[in-house]
Coordinates of C-alpha atoms and ligand atoms in Angstrom, one line a residue:
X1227 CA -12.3 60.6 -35.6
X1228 CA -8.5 62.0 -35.0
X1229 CA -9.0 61.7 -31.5
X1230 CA -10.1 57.8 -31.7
X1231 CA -6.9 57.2 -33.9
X1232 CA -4.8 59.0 -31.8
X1233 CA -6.6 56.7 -28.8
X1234 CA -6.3 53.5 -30.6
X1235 CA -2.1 54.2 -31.4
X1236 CA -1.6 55.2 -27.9
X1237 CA -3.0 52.0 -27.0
X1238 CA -1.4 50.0 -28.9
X1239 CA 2.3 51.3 -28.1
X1240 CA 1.3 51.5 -24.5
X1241 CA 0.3 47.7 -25.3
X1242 CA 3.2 46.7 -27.2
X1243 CA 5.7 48.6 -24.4
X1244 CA 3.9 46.8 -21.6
X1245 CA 4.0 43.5 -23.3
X1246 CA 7.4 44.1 -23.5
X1247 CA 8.1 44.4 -20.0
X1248 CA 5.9 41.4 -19.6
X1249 CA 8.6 39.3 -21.6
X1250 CA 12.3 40.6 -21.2
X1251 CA 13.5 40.5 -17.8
X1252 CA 17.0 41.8 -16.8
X1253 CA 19.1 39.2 -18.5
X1254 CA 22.6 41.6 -19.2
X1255 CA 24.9 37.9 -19.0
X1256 CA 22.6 35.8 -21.6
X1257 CA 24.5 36.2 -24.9
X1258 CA 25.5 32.5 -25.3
X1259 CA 29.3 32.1 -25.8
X1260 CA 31.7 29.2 -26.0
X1261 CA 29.9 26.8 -28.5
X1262 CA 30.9 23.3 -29.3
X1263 CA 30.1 20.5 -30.8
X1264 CA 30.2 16.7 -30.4
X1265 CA 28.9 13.3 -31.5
X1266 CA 25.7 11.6 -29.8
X1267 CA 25.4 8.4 -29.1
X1268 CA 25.2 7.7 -33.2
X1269 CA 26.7 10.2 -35.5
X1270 CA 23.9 11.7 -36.8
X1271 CA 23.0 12.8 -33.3
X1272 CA 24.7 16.3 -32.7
X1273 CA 25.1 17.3 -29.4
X1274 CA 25.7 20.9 -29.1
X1275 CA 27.1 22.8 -26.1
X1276 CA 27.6 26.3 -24.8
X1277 CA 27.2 28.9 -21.7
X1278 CA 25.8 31.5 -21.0
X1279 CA 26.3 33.5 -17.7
X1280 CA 22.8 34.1 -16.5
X1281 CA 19.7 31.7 -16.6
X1282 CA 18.1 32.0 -20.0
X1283 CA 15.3 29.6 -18.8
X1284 CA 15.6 28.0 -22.1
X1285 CA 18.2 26.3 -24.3
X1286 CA 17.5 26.1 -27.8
X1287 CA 19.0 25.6 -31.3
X1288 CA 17.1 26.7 -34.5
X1289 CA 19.0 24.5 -36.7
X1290 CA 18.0 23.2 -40.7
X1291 CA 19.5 22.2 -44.2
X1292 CA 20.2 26.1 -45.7
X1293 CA 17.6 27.5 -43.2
X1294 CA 16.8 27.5 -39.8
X1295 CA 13.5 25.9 -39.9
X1296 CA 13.6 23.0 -36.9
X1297 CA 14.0 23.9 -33.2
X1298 CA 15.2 21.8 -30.4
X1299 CA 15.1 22.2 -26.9
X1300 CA 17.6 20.7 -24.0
X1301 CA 18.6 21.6 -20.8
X1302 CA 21.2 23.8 -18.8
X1303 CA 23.2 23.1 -15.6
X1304 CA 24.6 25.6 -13.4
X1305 CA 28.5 24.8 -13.4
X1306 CA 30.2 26.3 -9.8
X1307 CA 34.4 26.0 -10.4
X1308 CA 35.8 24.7 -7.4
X1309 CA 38.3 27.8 -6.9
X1310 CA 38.2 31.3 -4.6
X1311 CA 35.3 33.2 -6.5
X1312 CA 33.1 30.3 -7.1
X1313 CA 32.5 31.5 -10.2
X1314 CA 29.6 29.9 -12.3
X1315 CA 27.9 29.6 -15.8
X1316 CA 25.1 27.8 -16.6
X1317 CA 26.3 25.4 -19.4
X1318 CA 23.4 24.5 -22.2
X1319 CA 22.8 21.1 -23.8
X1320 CA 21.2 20.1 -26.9
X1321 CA 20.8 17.0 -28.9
X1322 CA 19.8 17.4 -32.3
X1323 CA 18.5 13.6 -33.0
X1324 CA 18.2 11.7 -36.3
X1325 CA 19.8 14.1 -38.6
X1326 CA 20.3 13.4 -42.4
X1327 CA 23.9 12.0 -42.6
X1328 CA 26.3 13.7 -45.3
X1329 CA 24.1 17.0 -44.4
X1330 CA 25.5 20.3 -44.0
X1331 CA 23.1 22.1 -41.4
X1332 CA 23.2 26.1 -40.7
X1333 CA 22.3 26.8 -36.7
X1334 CA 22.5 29.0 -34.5
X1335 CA 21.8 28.7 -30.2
X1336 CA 20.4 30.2 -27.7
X1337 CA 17.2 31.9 -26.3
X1338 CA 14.8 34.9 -26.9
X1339 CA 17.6 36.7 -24.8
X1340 CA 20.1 36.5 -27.5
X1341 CA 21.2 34.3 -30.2
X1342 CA 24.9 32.9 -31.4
X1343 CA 25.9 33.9 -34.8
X1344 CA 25.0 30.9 -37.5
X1345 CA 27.9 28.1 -37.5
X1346 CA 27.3 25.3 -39.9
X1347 CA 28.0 21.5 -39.4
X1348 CA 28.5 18.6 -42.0
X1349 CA 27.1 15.1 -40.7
X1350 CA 29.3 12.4 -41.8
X1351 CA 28.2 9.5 -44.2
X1352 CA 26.4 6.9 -43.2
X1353 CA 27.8 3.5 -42.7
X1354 CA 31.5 2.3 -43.3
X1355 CA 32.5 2.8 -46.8
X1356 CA 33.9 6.2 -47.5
X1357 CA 37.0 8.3 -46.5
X1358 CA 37.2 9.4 -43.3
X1359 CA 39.6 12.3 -42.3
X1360 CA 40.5 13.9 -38.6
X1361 CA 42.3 16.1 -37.1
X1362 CA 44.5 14.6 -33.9
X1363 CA 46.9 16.7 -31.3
X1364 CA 47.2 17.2 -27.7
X1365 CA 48.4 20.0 -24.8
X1366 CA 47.1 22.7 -27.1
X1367 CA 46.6 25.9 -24.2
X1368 CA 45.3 29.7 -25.2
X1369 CA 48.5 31.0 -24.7
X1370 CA 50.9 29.5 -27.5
X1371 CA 48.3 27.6 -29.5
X1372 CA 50.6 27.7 -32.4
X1373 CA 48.4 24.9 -34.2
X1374 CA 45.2 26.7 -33.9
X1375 CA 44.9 28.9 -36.8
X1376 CA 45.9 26.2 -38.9
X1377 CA 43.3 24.0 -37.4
X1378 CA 40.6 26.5 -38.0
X1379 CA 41.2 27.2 -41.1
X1380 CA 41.4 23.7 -42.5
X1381 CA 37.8 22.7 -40.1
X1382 CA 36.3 25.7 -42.2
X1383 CA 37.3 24.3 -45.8
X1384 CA 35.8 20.9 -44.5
X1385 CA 38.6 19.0 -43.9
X1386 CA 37.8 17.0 -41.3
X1387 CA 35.2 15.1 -40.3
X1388 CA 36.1 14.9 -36.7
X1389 CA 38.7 16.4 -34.3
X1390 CA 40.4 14.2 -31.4
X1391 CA 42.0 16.8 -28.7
X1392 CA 44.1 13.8 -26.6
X1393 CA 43.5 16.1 -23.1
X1394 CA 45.4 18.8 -21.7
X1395 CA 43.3 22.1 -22.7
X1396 CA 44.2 25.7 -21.8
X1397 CA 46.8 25.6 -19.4
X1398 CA 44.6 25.2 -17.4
X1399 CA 40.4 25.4 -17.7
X1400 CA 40.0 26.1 -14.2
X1401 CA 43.3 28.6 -14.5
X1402 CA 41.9 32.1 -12.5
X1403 CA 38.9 31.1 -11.3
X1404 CA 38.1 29.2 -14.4
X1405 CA 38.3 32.7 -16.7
X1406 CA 41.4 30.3 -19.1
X1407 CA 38.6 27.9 -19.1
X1408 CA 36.4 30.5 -20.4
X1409 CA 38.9 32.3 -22.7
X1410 CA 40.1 29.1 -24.5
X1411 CA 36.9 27.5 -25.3
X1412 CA 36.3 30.7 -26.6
X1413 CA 39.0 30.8 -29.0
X1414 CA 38.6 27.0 -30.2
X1415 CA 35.1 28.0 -30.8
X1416 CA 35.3 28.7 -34.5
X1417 CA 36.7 24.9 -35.2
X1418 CA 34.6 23.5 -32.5
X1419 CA 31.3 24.6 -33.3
X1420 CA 32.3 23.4 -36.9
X1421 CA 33.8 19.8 -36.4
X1422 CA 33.0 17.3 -33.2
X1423 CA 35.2 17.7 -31.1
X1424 CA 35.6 15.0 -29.3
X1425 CA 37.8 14.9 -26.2
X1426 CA 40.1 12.9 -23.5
X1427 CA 41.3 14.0 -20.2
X1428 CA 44.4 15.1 -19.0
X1429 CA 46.3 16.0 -16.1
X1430 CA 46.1 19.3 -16.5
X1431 CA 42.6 19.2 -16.1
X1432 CA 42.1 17.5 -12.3
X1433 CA 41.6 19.9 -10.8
X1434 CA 38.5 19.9 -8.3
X1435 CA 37.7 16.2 -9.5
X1436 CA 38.2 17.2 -13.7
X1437 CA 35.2 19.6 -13.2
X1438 CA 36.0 21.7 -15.9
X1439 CA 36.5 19.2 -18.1
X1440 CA 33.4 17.3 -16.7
X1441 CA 30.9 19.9 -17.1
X1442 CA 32.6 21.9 -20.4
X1443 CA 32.3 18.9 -23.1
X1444 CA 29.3 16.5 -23.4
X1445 CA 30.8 13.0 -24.5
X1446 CA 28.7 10.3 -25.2
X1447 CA 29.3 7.2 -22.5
X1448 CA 28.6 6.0 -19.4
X1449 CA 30.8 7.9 -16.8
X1450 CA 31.3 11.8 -17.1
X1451 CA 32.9 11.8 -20.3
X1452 CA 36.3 10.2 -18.4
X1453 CA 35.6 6.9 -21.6
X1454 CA 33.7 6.5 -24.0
X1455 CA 33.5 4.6 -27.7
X1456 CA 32.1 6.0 -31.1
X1457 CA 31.6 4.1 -34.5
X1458 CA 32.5 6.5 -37.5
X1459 CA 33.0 5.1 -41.2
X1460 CA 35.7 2.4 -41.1
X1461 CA 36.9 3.2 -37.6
X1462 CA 35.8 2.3 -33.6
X1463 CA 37.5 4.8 -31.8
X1464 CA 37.6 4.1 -28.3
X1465 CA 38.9 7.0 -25.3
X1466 CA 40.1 6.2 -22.4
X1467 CA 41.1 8.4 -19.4
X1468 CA 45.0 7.5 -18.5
X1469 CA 44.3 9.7 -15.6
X1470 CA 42.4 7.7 -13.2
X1471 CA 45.8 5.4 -12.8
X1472 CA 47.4 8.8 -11.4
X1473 CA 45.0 10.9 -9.5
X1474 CA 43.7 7.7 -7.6
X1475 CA 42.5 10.1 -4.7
X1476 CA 38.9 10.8 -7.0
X1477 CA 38.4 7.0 -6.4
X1478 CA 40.2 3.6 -7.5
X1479 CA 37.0 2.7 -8.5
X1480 CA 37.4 4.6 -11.3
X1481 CA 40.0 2.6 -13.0
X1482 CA 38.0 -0.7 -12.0
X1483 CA 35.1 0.5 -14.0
X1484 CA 36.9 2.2 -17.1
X1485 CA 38.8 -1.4 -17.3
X1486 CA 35.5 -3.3 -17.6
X1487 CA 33.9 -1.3 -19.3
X1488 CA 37.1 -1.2 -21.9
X1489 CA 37.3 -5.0 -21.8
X1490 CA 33.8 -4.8 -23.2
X1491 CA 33.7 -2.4 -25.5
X1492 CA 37.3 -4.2 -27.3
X1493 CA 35.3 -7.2 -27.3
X1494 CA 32.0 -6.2 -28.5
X1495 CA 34.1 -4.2 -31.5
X1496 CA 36.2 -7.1 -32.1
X1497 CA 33.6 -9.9 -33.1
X1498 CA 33.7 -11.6 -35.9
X1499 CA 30.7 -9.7 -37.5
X1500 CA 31.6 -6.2 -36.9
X1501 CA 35.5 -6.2 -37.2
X1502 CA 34.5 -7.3 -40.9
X1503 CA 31.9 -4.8 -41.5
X1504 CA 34.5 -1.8 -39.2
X1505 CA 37.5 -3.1 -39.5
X1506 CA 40.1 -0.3 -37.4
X1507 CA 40.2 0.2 -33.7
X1508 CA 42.1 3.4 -32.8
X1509 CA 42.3 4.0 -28.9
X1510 CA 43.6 7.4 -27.6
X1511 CA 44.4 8.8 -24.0
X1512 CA 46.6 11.2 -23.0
X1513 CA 49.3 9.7 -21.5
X1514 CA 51.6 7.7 -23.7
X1515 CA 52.4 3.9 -23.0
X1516 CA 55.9 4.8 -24.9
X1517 CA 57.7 8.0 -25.4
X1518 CA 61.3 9.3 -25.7
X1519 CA 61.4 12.6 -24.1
X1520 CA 64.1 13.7 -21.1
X1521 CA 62.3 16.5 -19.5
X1522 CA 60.9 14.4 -16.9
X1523 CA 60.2 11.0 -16.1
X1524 CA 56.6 10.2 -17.4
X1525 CA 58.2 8.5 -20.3
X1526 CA 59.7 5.8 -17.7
X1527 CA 56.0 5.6 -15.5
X1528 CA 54.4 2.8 -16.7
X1529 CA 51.2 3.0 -14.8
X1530 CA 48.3 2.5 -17.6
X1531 CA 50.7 0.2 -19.9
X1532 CA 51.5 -2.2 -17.1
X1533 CA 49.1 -1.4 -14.3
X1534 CA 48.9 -1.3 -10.9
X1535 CA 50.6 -4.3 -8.5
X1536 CA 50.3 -6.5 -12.4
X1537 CA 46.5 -5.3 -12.6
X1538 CA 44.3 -3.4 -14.6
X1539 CA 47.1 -3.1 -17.4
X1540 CA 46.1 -1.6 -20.6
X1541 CA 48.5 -2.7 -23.1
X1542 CA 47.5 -6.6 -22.8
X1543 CA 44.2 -5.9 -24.1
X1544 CA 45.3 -3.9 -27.0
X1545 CA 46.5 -7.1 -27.8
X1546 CA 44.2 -9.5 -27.3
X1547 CA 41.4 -7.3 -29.1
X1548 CA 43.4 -6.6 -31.9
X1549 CA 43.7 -2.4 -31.0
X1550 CA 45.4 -1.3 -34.4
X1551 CA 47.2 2.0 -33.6
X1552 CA 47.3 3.9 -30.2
X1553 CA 47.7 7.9 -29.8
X1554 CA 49.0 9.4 -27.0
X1555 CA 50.0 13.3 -26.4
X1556 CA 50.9 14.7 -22.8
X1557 CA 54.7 15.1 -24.3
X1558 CA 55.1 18.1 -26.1
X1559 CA 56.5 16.8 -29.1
X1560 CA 55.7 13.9 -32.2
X1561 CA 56.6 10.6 -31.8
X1562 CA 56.1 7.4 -34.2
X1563 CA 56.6 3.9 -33.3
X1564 CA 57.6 0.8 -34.9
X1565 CA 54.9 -2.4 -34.7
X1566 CA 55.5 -2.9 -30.6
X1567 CA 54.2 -4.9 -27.8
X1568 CA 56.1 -5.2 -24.5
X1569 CA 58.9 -2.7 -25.8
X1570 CA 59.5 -5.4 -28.1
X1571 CA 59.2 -4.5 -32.4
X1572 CA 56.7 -6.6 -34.3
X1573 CA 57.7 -5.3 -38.1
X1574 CA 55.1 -7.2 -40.7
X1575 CA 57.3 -9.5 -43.3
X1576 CA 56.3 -7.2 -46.2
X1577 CA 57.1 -4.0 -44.8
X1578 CA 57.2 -2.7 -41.2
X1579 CA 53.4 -1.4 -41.6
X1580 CA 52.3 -4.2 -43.7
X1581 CA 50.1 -7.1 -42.2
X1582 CA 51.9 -5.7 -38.4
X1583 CA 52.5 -7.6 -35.6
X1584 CA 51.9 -5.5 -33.0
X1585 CA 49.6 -1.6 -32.4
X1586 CA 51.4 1.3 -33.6
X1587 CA 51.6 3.9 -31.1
X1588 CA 51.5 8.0 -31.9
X1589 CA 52.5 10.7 -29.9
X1590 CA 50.9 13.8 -30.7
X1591 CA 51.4 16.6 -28.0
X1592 CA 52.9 19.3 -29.9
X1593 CA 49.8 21.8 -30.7
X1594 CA 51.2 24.4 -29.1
X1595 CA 50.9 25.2 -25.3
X1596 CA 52.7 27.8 -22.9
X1597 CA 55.5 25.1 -21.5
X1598 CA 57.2 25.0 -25.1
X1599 CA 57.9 21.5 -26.6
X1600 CA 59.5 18.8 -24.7
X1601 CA 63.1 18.1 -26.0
X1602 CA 64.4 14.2 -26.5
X1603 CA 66.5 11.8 -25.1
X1604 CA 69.4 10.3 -27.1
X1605 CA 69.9 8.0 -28.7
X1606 CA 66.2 7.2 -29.7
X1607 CA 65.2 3.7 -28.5
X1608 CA 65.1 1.1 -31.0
X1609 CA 61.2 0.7 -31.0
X1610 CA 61.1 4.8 -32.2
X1611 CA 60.7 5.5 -36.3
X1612 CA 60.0 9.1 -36.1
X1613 CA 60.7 12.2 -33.7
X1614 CA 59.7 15.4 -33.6
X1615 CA 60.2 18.7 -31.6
X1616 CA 58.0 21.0 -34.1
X1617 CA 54.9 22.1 -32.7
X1618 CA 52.1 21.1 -35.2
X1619 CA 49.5 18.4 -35.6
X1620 CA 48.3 14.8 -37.3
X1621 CA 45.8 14.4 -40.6
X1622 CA 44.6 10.9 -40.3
X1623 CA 42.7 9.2 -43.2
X1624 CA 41.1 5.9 -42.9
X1625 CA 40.2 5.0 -46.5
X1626 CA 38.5 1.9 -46.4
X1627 CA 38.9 -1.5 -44.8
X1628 CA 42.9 -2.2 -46.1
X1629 CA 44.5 1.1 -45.7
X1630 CA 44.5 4.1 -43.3
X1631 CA 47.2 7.1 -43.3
X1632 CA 48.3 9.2 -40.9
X1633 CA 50.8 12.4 -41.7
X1634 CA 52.8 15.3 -39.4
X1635 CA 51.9 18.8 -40.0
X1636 CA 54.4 21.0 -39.4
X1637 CA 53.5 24.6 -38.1
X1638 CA 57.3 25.6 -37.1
X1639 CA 57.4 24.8 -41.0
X1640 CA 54.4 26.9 -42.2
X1641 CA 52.6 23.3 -42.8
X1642 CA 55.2 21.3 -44.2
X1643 CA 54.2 17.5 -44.0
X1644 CA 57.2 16.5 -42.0
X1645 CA 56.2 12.4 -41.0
X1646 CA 53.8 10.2 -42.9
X1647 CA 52.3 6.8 -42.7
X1648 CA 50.7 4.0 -44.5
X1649 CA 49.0 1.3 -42.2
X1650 CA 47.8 -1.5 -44.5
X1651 CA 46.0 -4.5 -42.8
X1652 CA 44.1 -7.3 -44.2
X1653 CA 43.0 -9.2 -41.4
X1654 CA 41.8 -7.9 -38.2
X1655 CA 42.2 -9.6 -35.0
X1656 CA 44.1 -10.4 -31.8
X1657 CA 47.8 -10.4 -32.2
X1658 CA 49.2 -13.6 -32.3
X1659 CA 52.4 -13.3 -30.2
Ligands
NAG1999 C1 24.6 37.3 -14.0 O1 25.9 37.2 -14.4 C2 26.8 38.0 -13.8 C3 28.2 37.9 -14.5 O2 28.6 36.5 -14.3 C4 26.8 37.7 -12.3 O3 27.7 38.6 -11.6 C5 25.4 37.8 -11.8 O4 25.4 37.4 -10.4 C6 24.5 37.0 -12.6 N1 23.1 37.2 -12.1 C7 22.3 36.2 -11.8 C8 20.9 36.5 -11.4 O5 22.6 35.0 -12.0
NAG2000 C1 35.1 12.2 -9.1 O1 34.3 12.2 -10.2 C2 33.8 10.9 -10.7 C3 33.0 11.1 -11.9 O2 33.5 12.0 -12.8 C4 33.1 10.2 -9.6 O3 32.7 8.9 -10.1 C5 34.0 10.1 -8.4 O4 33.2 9.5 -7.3 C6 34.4 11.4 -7.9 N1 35.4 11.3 -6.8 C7 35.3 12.0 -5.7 C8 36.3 11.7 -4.6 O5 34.4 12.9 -5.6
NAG2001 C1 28.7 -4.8 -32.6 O1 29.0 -3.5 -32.2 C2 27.8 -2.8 -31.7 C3 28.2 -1.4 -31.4 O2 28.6 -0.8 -32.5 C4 27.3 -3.5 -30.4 O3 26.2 -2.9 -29.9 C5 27.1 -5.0 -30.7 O4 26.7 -5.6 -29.6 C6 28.3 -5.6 -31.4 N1 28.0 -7.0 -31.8 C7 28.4 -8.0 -31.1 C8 28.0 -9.3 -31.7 O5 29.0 -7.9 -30.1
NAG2002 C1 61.5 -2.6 -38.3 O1 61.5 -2.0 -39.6 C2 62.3 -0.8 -39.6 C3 62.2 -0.2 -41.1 O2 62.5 -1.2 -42.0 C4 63.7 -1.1 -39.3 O3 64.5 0.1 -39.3 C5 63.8 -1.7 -37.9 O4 65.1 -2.1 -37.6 C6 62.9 -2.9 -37.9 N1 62.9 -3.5 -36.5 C7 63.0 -4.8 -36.3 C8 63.1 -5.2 -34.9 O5 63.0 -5.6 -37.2
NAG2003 C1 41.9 1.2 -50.3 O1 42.6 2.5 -50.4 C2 43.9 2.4 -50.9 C3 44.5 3.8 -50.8 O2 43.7 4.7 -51.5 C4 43.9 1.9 -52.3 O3 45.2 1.8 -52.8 C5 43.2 0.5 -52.3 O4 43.1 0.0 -53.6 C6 41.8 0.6 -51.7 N1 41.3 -0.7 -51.6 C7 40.0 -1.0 -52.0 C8 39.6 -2.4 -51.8 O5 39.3 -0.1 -52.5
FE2_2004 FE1 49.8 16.2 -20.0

């Protein structure tokens, strides 16, 4: 009787230890790491992203309202950086389809060879009518990030239902064989596995072709995340890479196709029927059409506002489709702009902001990067409202189909609202020049 026990626990343990061996295979780089969010292709599809630095064969996310009672499954890619080492991660995608909007989920990612810790996520409303709130800056890098904390902080009290980053990240991702890369989407990781974080390129990511940039986020869009559109309450926020007019040596292609496919998007946006239902077009890239800074002379380059040899301008079509405001980073610094087309101010008759004449154009580039800010030239030109030298960050708030709101935080002043903005619009359409 004692022996057969003895037998039948031996058996099992020997059973359980072999099973084991059967399952875990050497695996010492698979805790995931670097986990971000974005938007899908509607905005109750979550896309979620991370690496991991050995195959985990699988990619998943246990994900529910409260628990974690739905899987999903994606896929990963192997990511090789283009410098010395060659050093490579496999980077993990999945999209979690059809959620409940106006849903806070609990998830965590991963595989059986190690899971994340639990992030939540909160699904915006559905449809247009409710009060939308971001988060908007530029050239934020790991070292310096003086905005960050702030950031975090106010993504983990729910404050935002989105985050813009208008390009430049880390200084740079592919900085030491990609390990800045690493590091930084590391450190936004709190805030962007909390809030979509939805993204533009910038120069400092071109290296090898943008692949960094390319493989670390998953925008939704036709062409490698370069541009891309997204519907989200009120608002049809449209990204465009400004840096296909500089680094034409990855193709001029490149800026042929963004160009149609912008001319497309604007258009499709600005009908009739949906400019009623959505009534705000906000366009960000990183390089501004307008700025006022004397460190170098980007401010005086007029590449993506006036195109190449006449063609493939960008600031015509803001016009023609209506675009109502325009951010920009790149310069280190905060920069608000009168109504203006063709450095020419269009105030509205009621008040500069009132019923304007012309897209508004925001500078935000002062997150917080290694190179400092960017200091200004003097005097400011007449179509400039509002400078700024502080490193900080924008609140936008679009609260329905009249009135959005954009204000300057302040981090050099421990959050002081420094700049602030009322856009108030009752018709939505091409400017009539
Ligand atoms: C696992 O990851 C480590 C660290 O990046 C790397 O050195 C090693 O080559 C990887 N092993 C495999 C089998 O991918
Ligand atoms: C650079 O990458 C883009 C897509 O991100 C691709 O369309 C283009 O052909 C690439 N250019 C070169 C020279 O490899
Ligand atoms: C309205 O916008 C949607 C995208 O949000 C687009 O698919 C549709 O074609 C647009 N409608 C028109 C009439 O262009
Ligand atoms: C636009 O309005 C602002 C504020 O009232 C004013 O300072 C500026 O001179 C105006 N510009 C033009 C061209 O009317
Ligand atoms: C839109 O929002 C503004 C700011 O809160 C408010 O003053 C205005 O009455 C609102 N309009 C409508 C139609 O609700
Ligand atoms: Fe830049």
């Amino acid at each position: 009787m004692e022996l057969f026990f003895l037998f039948t626990l031996f058996s099992f343990s020997l059973a359980s230890i072999l099973n084991q061996g059967a399952v875990t295979y050497d695996c010492p780089y698979c805790q995931p790491e670097q986990i971000h969010i974005a938007f899908g292709e509607k905005t109750n599809d979550i896309k979620i992203t991370w690496s991991t630095f050995n195959d985990t064969q699988e990619s998943t996310v246990e994900y529910g309202e409260g628990i974690m009672e739905k899987e999903a499954t994606g896929s990963a890619t192997l990511f090789t950086d283009g410098g010395k080492e060659k050093r490579s991660q496999w980077i993990h995608t999945v999209l979690l389809k059809d959620l409940k909007f106006n849903t806070r989920y609990v998830y965590h990612v991963g595989s059986v060879y190690g899971w994340s810790e639990l992030f939540s996520f909160k699904t915006p409303p559905e449809g247009e009518d409710w009060l939308l709130r971001a988060a908007i800056y530029g050239d934020m890098g790991n070292k310096n990030a003086h905005s960050l904390s702030y950031l975090q902080d106010e993504a983990e009290r729910d404050h935002f239902d989105v985050i813009l980053h208008v390009g430049d990240f880390a200084y740079d991702m592919d900085t030491e064989d990609a390990r800045v890369g690493d590091e930084f989407m590391r450190q936004i990781q709190p805030l962007a596995a909390t809030v979509p974080y939805m993204t533009c390129p910038g120069n400092h990511e071109e290296k090898y072709n943008f692949s960094n940039y390319v493989n670390r986020f998953s925008m939704p869009g036709p062409d490698s995340n370069l541009y891309y559109s997204f519907d989200l309450g009120p608002v049809h926020f449209v990204s465009v890479s400004t840096e296909v007019y500089y680094f034409t040596e990855y193709g001029l292609k490149l800026i042929v196709n963004q160009y149609d496919w912008l001319k497309e998007d604007l258009a499709e946006a600005n009908t009739p029927e949906n400019r009623s239902k959505r009534p705000w077009i906000i366009l960000f890239g990183h390089r501004p059409m307008y700025c006022s800074n004397s460190n170098d002379i980007d401010c005086s380059v007029e590449l993506t506002r006036v195109g190449i040899a006449g063609m493939f301008g960008l600031e015509p079509l803001l016009i023609e489709f209506g675009v109502d405001v325009v951010i920009w980073a790149h310069e280190h610094s905060y920069e608000r702009s009168w109504p203006l087309y063709d450095n020419v101010v269009y105030n509205g008759t009621e008040g500069p902001y009132i019923n304007p004449g012309a897209p508004v154009h925001i500078v935000t580039g002062s997150a917080g990067c290694q190179e400092s800010t960017d200091p200004f030239n003097y005097p400011a030109a007449a179509w400039s409202a509002f400078r700024s030298t502080d490193y900080g960050y924008t609140r936008f708030k679009a609260y329905n189909q009249t009135h959005i709101y954009f204000e300057q935080v302040s981090v050099d002043r421990k959050g002081k609202v420094i700049d602030s903005l009322w856009i108030e619009k009752h018709k939505h359409e091409a400017y009539n020049l």
